[in-house]
Coordinates of C-alpha atoms and ligand atoms in Angstrom, one line a residue:
Chain A
M1 CA 1.5 24.6 -29.4
A2 CA 3.9 24.8 -26.6
S3 CA 2.6 26.3 -23.4
T4 CA 5.1 27.4 -20.8
T5 CA 4.6 26.9 -17.1
A6 CA 6.9 29.0 -15.1
E7 CA 5.4 27.7 -11.8
P8 CA 7.1 24.6 -10.5
R9 CA 4.8 22.0 -11.9
R10 CA 4.4 18.6 -10.2
P11 CA 3.6 16.2 -13.0
A12 CA 1.1 13.5 -12.4
V13 CA 3.7 10.7 -12.6
G14 CA 7.4 10.3 -11.9
P15 CA 8.6 13.8 -11.4
A16 CA 12.2 14.8 -10.9
R17 CA 14.0 12.8 -8.3
R18 CA 15.0 15.3 -5.7
P19 CA 18.7 15.8 -5.0
G20 CA 20.3 15.3 -1.6
F21 CA 18.7 14.3 1.6
V22 CA 15.0 14.3 0.5
G23 CA 16.0 12.2 -2.5
W24 CA 16.7 9.2 -0.3
F25 CA 13.0 9.1 0.9
D26 CA 11.5 9.5 -2.5
P27 CA 9.9 6.1 -3.5
R28 CA 8.8 7.2 -7.0
G29 CA 10.4 5.2 -9.8
R30 CA 12.1 2.8 -7.4
R31 CA 12.2 -0.9 -7.9
L32 CA 12.3 -3.7 -5.3
G33 CA 15.9 -3.2 -4.3
G34 CA 15.5 0.5 -4.1
I35 CA 12.5 0.1 -1.9
A36 CA 14.5 -2.3 0.3
F37 CA 17.2 0.4 0.7
L38 CA 14.6 3.0 1.6
V39 CA 12.7 0.8 4.1
N40 CA 16.0 -0.2 5.7
R41 CA 17.0 3.4 6.2
I42 CA 13.6 4.3 7.6
T43 CA 13.4 1.4 10.0
G44 CA 17.1 2.0 11.0
I45 CA 16.3 5.6 11.9
G46 CA 13.1 4.5 13.6
L47 CA 15.0 2.0 15.7
V48 CA 17.5 4.7 16.8
V49 CA 14.6 6.9 17.8
Y50 CA 13.0 4.0 19.7
L51 CA 16.3 3.3 21.5
Y52 CA 16.4 6.9 22.7
L53 CA 12.8 6.9 23.8
H54 CA 13.4 3.5 25.5
L55 CA 16.3 5.0 27.5
V56 CA 14.2 8.1 28.4
I57 CA 11.4 5.8 29.7
L58 CA 13.8 3.6 31.6
A59 CA 14.9 6.8 33.4
L60 CA 11.4 6.8 35.0
L61 CA 12.7 4.0 37.2
A62 CA 14.8 6.6 39.0
Q63 CA 11.6 8.4 39.9
G64 CA 10.3 5.5 42.1
P65 CA 7.6 2.9 41.8
T66 CA 4.6 5.1 41.2
A67 CA 5.9 6.7 38.1
W68 CA 6.9 3.3 36.7
D69 CA 3.6 1.7 37.5
T70 CA 1.6 4.5 35.8
F71 CA 3.8 4.0 32.8
I72 CA 3.2 0.2 32.7
E73 CA -0.5 0.8 32.8
V74 CA -0.3 3.0 29.7
A75 CA 2.1 0.5 28.1
L76 CA -0.5 -2.3 28.4
S77 CA -3.2 -0.3 26.7
P78 CA -4.1 -1.5 23.1
P79 CA -2.8 1.6 21.2
F80 CA 0.6 1.1 23.0
L81 CA 0.5 -2.6 22.2
A82 CA 0.0 -1.7 18.6
L83 CA 3.2 0.3 18.8
D84 CA 4.9 -2.8 20.1
V85 CA 3.8 -4.7 17.0
I86 CA 5.1 -1.9 14.8
L87 CA 8.4 -2.1 16.7
L88 CA 8.6 -5.8 16.2
A89 CA 7.9 -5.5 12.5
G90 CA 10.6 -2.8 12.2
I91 CA 13.2 -4.9 13.9
L92 CA 12.3 -7.9 11.7
I93 CA 12.3 -5.9 8.5
H94 CA 15.6 -4.2 9.3
G95 CA 17.4 -7.1 10.8
L96 CA 16.4 -9.6 8.1
N97 CA 17.1 -7.1 5.4
G98 CA 20.4 -6.6 7.1
I99 CA 21.2 -10.3 6.6
R100 CA 20.5 -9.8 2.9
V101 CA 22.8 -6.7 2.8
G102 CA 25.5 -8.7 4.6
L103 CA 25.3 -11.8 2.4
V104 CA 24.9 -10.0 -0.9
G105 CA 27.1 -7.1 0.1
L106 CA 30.1 -9.3 0.7
G107 CA 29.7 -10.9 -2.7
L108 CA 28.6 -14.2 -1.1
V109 CA 25.3 -14.5 -3.0
A110 CA 26.0 -11.7 -5.5
S111 CA 23.0 -11.9 -7.8
R112 CA 20.1 -13.3 -5.8
Q113 CA 19.2 -10.1 -3.9
R114 CA 15.6 -10.0 -5.1
A115 CA 14.7 -13.6 -4.2
L116 CA 16.5 -13.1 -0.8
F117 CA 14.5 -10.0 -0.1
V118 CA 11.2 -11.5 -0.9
A119 CA 11.9 -14.6 1.2
L120 CA 13.2 -12.7 4.2
M121 CA 10.3 -10.3 4.1
A122 CA 7.9 -13.2 4.0
I123 CA 9.5 -14.5 7.1
A124 CA 9.3 -11.0 8.7
A125 CA 5.6 -10.8 7.9
L126 CA 4.9 -14.3 9.4
V127 CA 6.9 -13.6 12.6
A128 CA 5.4 -10.2 13.0
L129 CA 1.9 -11.6 12.6
A130 CA 2.5 -14.4 15.1
G131 CA 4.2 -11.9 17.5
G132 CA 1.3 -9.5 17.1
L133 CA -1.2 -12.2 17.9
R134 CA 0.8 -13.1 21.0
I135 CA 1.2 -9.5 22.1
F136 CA -2.6 -8.9 22.0
T137 CA -3.7 -12.3 23.4
A138 CA -1.1 -13.1 26.0
G139 CA -1.5 -12.0 29.6
Chain B
M1 CA -1.4 -5.3 -51.2
T2 CA -2.6 -2.3 -49.3
E3 CA -1.6 -1.7 -45.7
T4 CA -3.5 0.7 -43.5
A5 CA -1.5 2.7 -41.1
P6 CA -2.6 2.1 -37.5
A7 CA -4.8 4.8 -35.9
L8 CA -2.9 7.6 -34.2
R9 CA -3.7 8.9 -30.7
T10 CA -2.6 12.2 -29.1
T11 CA -0.2 12.1 -26.2
R12 CA 0.6 15.1 -24.1
F13 CA 4.4 15.4 -23.6
V14 CA 5.5 17.2 -20.5
V15 CA 9.1 18.0 -21.1
S16 CA 11.7 19.4 -18.7
R17 CA 13.1 22.7 -19.9
R18 CA 15.7 23.6 -17.4
K19 CA 18.9 25.3 -18.5
E20 CA 22.5 25.3 -17.1
G21 CA 22.6 27.7 -14.1
D22 CA 18.9 27.5 -13.3
D23 CA 18.0 27.2 -9.7
P24 CA 18.0 23.4 -9.1
G25 CA 14.9 23.7 -7.0
A26 CA 12.9 25.5 -9.8
L27 CA 11.3 23.0 -12.1
R28 CA 10.1 24.1 -15.5
Y29 CA 8.2 22.0 -18.0
D30 CA 6.7 22.7 -21.4
T31 CA 3.8 20.7 -22.8
Y32 CA 3.3 19.5 -26.4
D33 CA 0.6 17.4 -27.9
V34 CA 1.9 14.8 -30.3
A35 CA 0.2 12.3 -32.5
V36 CA 1.7 8.9 -31.8
G37 CA 1.2 5.4 -33.1
P38 CA 1.7 2.0 -31.3
R39 CA 5.4 1.9 -32.3
T40 CA 6.3 5.5 -31.9
T41 CA 9.3 5.9 -29.5
I42 CA 10.0 8.8 -27.2
L43 CA 12.9 9.8 -29.5
D44 CA 10.5 9.8 -32.6
A45 CA 8.2 12.1 -30.7
L46 CA 10.9 14.5 -29.5
V47 CA 12.1 14.7 -33.1
A48 CA 8.6 15.5 -34.2
I49 CA 8.3 18.2 -31.5
R50 CA 11.5 19.8 -32.6
R51 CA 10.5 19.7 -36.2
H52 CA 6.9 20.9 -35.9
L53 CA 6.4 22.6 -32.6
D54 CA 9.5 23.9 -31.0
P55 CA 12.9 24.1 -32.8
G56 CA 14.5 25.2 -29.5
L57 CA 14.0 21.9 -27.7
T58 CA 17.4 20.3 -27.0
F59 CA 18.1 16.6 -26.7
R60 CA 20.9 14.3 -27.8
H61 CA 20.8 11.2 -30.1
S62 CA 22.8 9.6 -32.7
C63 CA 22.2 5.9 -33.7
F64 CA 18.5 5.4 -33.2
H65 CA 19.1 1.8 -32.2
A66 CA 20.4 1.5 -28.6
S67 CA 24.1 1.5 -29.6
C68 CA 25.5 4.9 -29.1
G69 CA 24.2 5.6 -25.6
T70 CA 23.6 9.3 -26.1
C71 CA 19.8 9.4 -25.7
G72 CA 19.4 8.3 -22.1
M73 CA 16.7 10.2 -20.2
R74 CA 13.9 9.7 -17.8
V75 CA 10.4 8.8 -19.0
D76 CA 7.8 9.0 -16.3
G77 CA 10.6 8.9 -13.7
R78 CA 12.2 5.8 -15.1
E79 CA 15.5 5.8 -17.0
G80 CA 15.7 4.5 -20.5
L81 CA 17.1 5.0 -24.0
A82 CA 14.6 7.3 -25.7
C83 CA 15.3 5.6 -29.1
V84 CA 13.9 2.3 -27.9
T85 CA 11.4 3.4 -25.3
P86 CA 7.9 3.2 -26.7
V87 CA 5.6 6.1 -25.8
P88 CA 3.6 4.8 -22.8
S89 CA -0.2 4.3 -23.3
G90 CA -1.3 7.0 -20.9
A91 CA -2.7 10.4 -21.9
E92 CA 0.4 12.2 -20.6
V93 CA 4.1 11.4 -20.4
V94 CA 6.8 13.2 -18.5
V95 CA 10.2 13.4 -20.1
E96 CA 13.2 14.6 -18.0
P97 CA 16.9 14.6 -18.3
L98 CA 19.0 12.0 -16.5
A99 CA 19.3 12.7 -12.8
N100 CA 22.6 13.0 -10.8
L101 CA 24.4 14.9 -13.6
P102 CA 24.3 18.6 -14.2
V103 CA 21.7 19.8 -16.8
V104 CA 23.1 21.7 -19.7
S105 CA 19.9 22.3 -21.5
D106 CA 16.5 20.6 -21.5
L107 CA 17.2 16.9 -21.9
V108 CA 21.0 17.2 -22.3
V109 CA 23.2 16.6 -19.3
D110 CA 26.9 17.2 -18.9
M111 CA 28.5 13.8 -19.1
E112 CA 32.1 14.9 -18.3
V113 CA 32.3 13.7 -14.7
F114 CA 30.6 10.4 -15.7
Y115 CA 33.1 9.7 -18.4
E116 CA 36.0 10.7 -16.2
A117 CA 35.1 8.1 -13.7
F118 CA 35.9 5.4 -16.3
D119 CA 39.5 6.6 -16.6
E120 CA 40.4 5.2 -13.2
A121 CA 39.3 1.7 -14.4
G122 CA 41.4 2.1 -17.5
R123 CA 38.3 2.1 -19.8
P124 CA 38.1 -1.5 -21.2
L125 CA 36.5 -1.3 -24.6
V126 CA 37.1 -4.5 -26.6
R127 CA 36.6 -8.0 -25.2
A128 CA 39.5 -10.2 -26.1
S129 CA 37.9 -13.3 -24.7
E130 CA 34.9 -13.5 -27.0
S131 CA 34.1 -12.9 -30.7
V132 CA 30.5 -12.5 -31.6
P133 CA 29.0 -16.0 -31.0
G134 CA 28.1 -17.9 -34.1
S135 CA 29.2 -15.2 -36.4
T136 CA 30.9 -15.8 -39.7
P137 CA 33.0 -12.7 -40.7
A138 CA 32.3 -11.5 -44.2
E139 CA 34.8 -12.0 -47.0
G140 CA 37.9 -9.9 -46.5
I141 CA 37.3 -9.5 -42.7
E142 CA 39.6 -11.7 -40.6
E143 CA 37.8 -11.5 -37.3
L144 CA 34.8 -9.8 -35.6
E145 CA 35.5 -7.9 -32.4
R146 CA 33.2 -8.0 -29.4
Y147 CA 32.9 -4.7 -27.7
E148 CA 32.2 -4.4 -24.0
D149 CA 28.5 -4.3 -23.2
C150 CA 28.5 -0.8 -21.6
I151 CA 27.5 1.9 -24.0
E152 CA 28.3 4.7 -21.4
C153 CA 24.8 6.1 -21.4
G154 CA 24.8 7.2 -17.8
I155 CA 21.4 5.6 -17.0
C156 CA 22.8 3.6 -14.1
L157 CA 24.2 6.7 -12.4
S158 CA 20.8 8.4 -12.8
A159 CA 18.9 5.5 -11.3
C160 CA 21.3 5.1 -8.3
P161 CA 19.9 6.6 -5.0
V162 CA 23.3 6.8 -3.5
A163 CA 24.7 8.8 -6.4
G164 CA 21.7 11.0 -5.8
S165 CA 22.8 11.9 -2.3
D166 CA 26.6 11.8 -2.6
P167 CA 28.2 13.3 -5.7
R168 CA 31.6 11.9 -4.6
Y169 CA 30.5 8.3 -5.4
V170 CA 32.3 6.9 -8.4
G171 CA 29.1 5.3 -9.6
P172 CA 28.0 2.0 -11.0
A173 CA 29.3 2.1 -14.6
A174 CA 32.9 2.9 -13.6
L175 CA 32.8 0.1 -11.0
A176 CA 31.4 -2.3 -13.6
A177 CA 34.2 -1.4 -16.0
A178 CA 36.8 -1.9 -13.2
W179 CA 35.4 -5.4 -12.6
R180 CA 35.7 -6.2 -16.3
V181 CA 39.4 -5.3 -16.0
V182 CA 39.7 -7.8 -13.1
E183 CA 37.7 -10.5 -15.0
E184 CA 39.8 -10.0 -18.2
P185 CA 43.0 -8.1 -17.5
R186 CA 44.1 -8.0 -21.1
G187 CA 47.8 -8.0 -20.1
R188 CA 47.4 -5.6 -17.2
D189 CA 47.8 -6.2 -13.5
P190 CA 44.3 -5.8 -12.1
G191 CA 45.7 -5.4 -8.5
P192 CA 45.8 -1.6 -8.7
V193 CA 42.3 -1.4 -10.1
V194 CA 40.9 -3.5 -7.2
R195 CA 42.8 -1.3 -4.7
L196 CA 41.5 1.8 -6.3
M197 CA 37.9 0.5 -6.1
D198 CA 38.4 -0.8 -2.5
D199 CA 37.4 2.6 -1.3
E200 CA 34.5 4.1 0.7
Q201 CA 33.5 6.2 -2.3
A202 CA 33.8 3.3 -4.7
A203 CA 32.8 -0.4 -4.1
W204 CA 31.9 0.2 -0.4
R205 CA 29.6 3.1 -1.1
C206 CA 26.9 0.9 -2.6
H207 CA 23.8 0.2 -0.4
L208 CA 22.4 -2.6 -2.7
A209 CA 19.4 -0.8 -4.1
W210 CA 20.2 -2.7 -7.3
E211 CA 18.6 0.1 -9.4
C212 CA 21.6 0.3 -11.7
S213 CA 21.3 -3.3 -12.8
E214 CA 17.5 -3.0 -13.2
A215 CA 17.8 0.1 -15.3
C216 CA 20.8 -0.7 -17.5
P217 CA 19.6 -1.1 -21.1
S218 CA 22.7 -3.1 -22.1
G219 CA 22.7 -6.0 -19.6
V220 CA 25.9 -4.9 -17.8
D221 CA 24.6 -5.6 -14.3
P222 CA 26.9 -3.2 -12.4
A223 CA 25.5 -4.1 -9.0
T224 CA 26.7 -7.7 -9.2
A225 CA 30.1 -6.4 -10.5
I226 CA 30.3 -4.2 -7.4
M227 CA 29.7 -7.1 -5.1
R228 CA 32.4 -9.1 -6.9
I229 CA 34.8 -6.3 -6.5
R230 CA 34.0 -6.2 -2.8
R231 CA 34.7 -9.9 -2.5
S232 CA 38.0 -9.5 -4.3
A233 CA 38.9 -6.5 -2.2
A234 CA 37.9 -8.2 1.0
S235 CA 39.9 -11.3 0.3
A236 CA 43.0 -9.2 -0.8
R237 CA 42.7 -7.4 2.5
A238 CA 42.4 -10.7 4.4
R239 CA 45.5 -12.1 2.6
R240 CA 47.5 -9.0 3.6
L241 CA 46.3 -9.2 7.1
F242 CA 47.3 -12.9 7.6
S243 CA 50.6 -12.6 5.8
F244 CA 51.5 -9.7 8.0
G245 CA 54.2 -10.8 10.5
G246 CA 54.0 -14.3 9.1
T247 CA 57.1 -16.4 8.2
R248 CA 58.6 -15.4 5.0
Ligands
HEM301 C1 18.7 -6.8 14.3 C2 20.0 -6.8 13.9 C3 20.4 -5.7 12.9 C4 21.0 -6.0 11.7 C5 21.4 -7.4 11.1 C6 21.3 -4.8 11.1 C7 22.0 -4.6 9.9 C8 22.2 -3.4 9.2 C9 22.9 -3.3 8.0 C10 23.6 -4.4 7.2 C11 22.9 -2.0 7.6 C12 23.5 -1.3 6.4 C13 22.5 -1.2 5.3 C14 23.0 -0.6 4.0 O1 24.1 -0.7 3.7 O2 22.2 0.0 3.3 C15 22.2 -1.3 8.7 C16 22.0 0.1 8.7 C17 21.5 0.8 9.8 N1 21.0 0.2 11.0 FE1 20.9 -1.7 11.4 N2 20.9 -3.7 11.9 C18 20.4 -4.3 13.0 C19 19.8 -3.6 14.1 C20 19.8 -2.2 14.2 C21 19.3 -1.5 15.4 C22 18.8 -2.1 16.7 C23 19.4 -0.1 15.0 C24 19.0 1.1 15.9 C25 19.2 1.2 17.1 C26 19.9 0.0 13.7 C27 20.1 1.2 13.0 C28 20.6 1.3 11.8 C29 20.8 2.5 11.1 C30 20.4 3.9 11.5 C31 21.3 2.2 9.8 C32 21.7 3.2 8.7 C33 20.7 3.1 7.6 C34 21.1 3.7 6.3 O3 22.3 4.2 6.2 O4 20.3 3.7 5.4 N3 20.1 -1.3 13.2 N4 21.8 -2.2 9.6
SF4_302 S1 26.5 0.1 -17.1 FE1 24.6 0.1 -18.4 S2 23.4 1.8 -17.6 FE2 25.5 2.1 -16.9 S3 26.4 3.4 -18.5 FE3 26.9 1.3 -19.0 S4 25.2 0.7 -20.4 FE4 24.6 2.6 -19.4
FES303 S1 20.1 7.2 -30.2 FE1 21.9 5.9 -29.9 S2 21.3 4.8 -28.1 FE2 19.5 5.9 -28.5

């Protein structure tokens, strides 16, 4: 017979999509294009955060050569280089997906969004891989 | 000839039971164990629940064959018409009302705002350009009419992540209907419809998640229609821009 759960229950699969802000970031039930939208938003916000941090760090230059050299030492450590690879991947994913949004969004290639996304993300993966190798092996 | 009915299995249905006015953050589900066969649909199971377990469960249906568009709901988080959605093979299935529309009771949502959005497009219903392909009308019938594909089920609106975050967005179905007016004006001037849809809360609100077109049970492909409206709107704007101040 029916059993009532008054407590908010989180079902094992596909619960209610949340309304509002949190709903944007809920990947459940999403298909490829929905994931593309989500990833574009996350990388876009990530890039804004990076830009801000970048400017903050550049402000170190105003504190003279010692502060800057200490930072550069940290920046060349492997964990920091890994962040560089993540940044590169983020730029590639966001920028290449942006090309998809531009082409499809203006009705230029109206119904090929899936194929475009897959192809552009394959390019992103290859370039990120190559760039990652270079970042860790160069210098 | 004797036919043996296929063996039944028991599936646990976890069904949303929210009512109008409930706190939107408070989820409430009831569970029902239902015997299902390989061809049992979600709607079959809901009817069985209402008949045998809980007469108070509310849901909407009419035709039972994907034509009336009243039984749209979410099954394990994905939108579908309950009447043609088979019960998934897992031990448990979660059934919820469409998202992005106010819940009236259990699986019934208030479709008013959804229907109203069609009015702006002028609600095209019958396709003048096509009769049913290869059909021969029965005796006494002069011609078969071809209806538009959209059955106004609301599934696309539920699947759309933008509609989920901004209730002002006109939504995929109304935009698809507007595009049909442009494609086939049926004696009207499509210009005003394009101008109406050339708006930040209409064609330009879409972020190309393409969920509407993937979810639509009727092959309408609203996302592509939205992109076509954009192209029409953009070229109309370009024409206005370049004719401005030009020789007359
Ligand atoms: C590499 C070149 C870039 C291209 C081609 C590009 C393209 C785009 C496009 C087309 C959109 C709209 C997506 C949509 O409608 O859903 C977008 C959104 C956005 N972009 Fe970029 N972008 C680029 C670089 C950047 C950079 C460097 C930043 C940060 C500093 C950035 C931050 C954002 C943000 C925050 C959004 C909003 C995301 C959203 O509303 O979901 N983008 N970008
Ligand atoms: S466009 Fe498709 S999903 Fe949207 S209301 Fe019409 S039939 Fe339903
Ligand atoms: S009952 Fe008519 S579409 Fe499902």
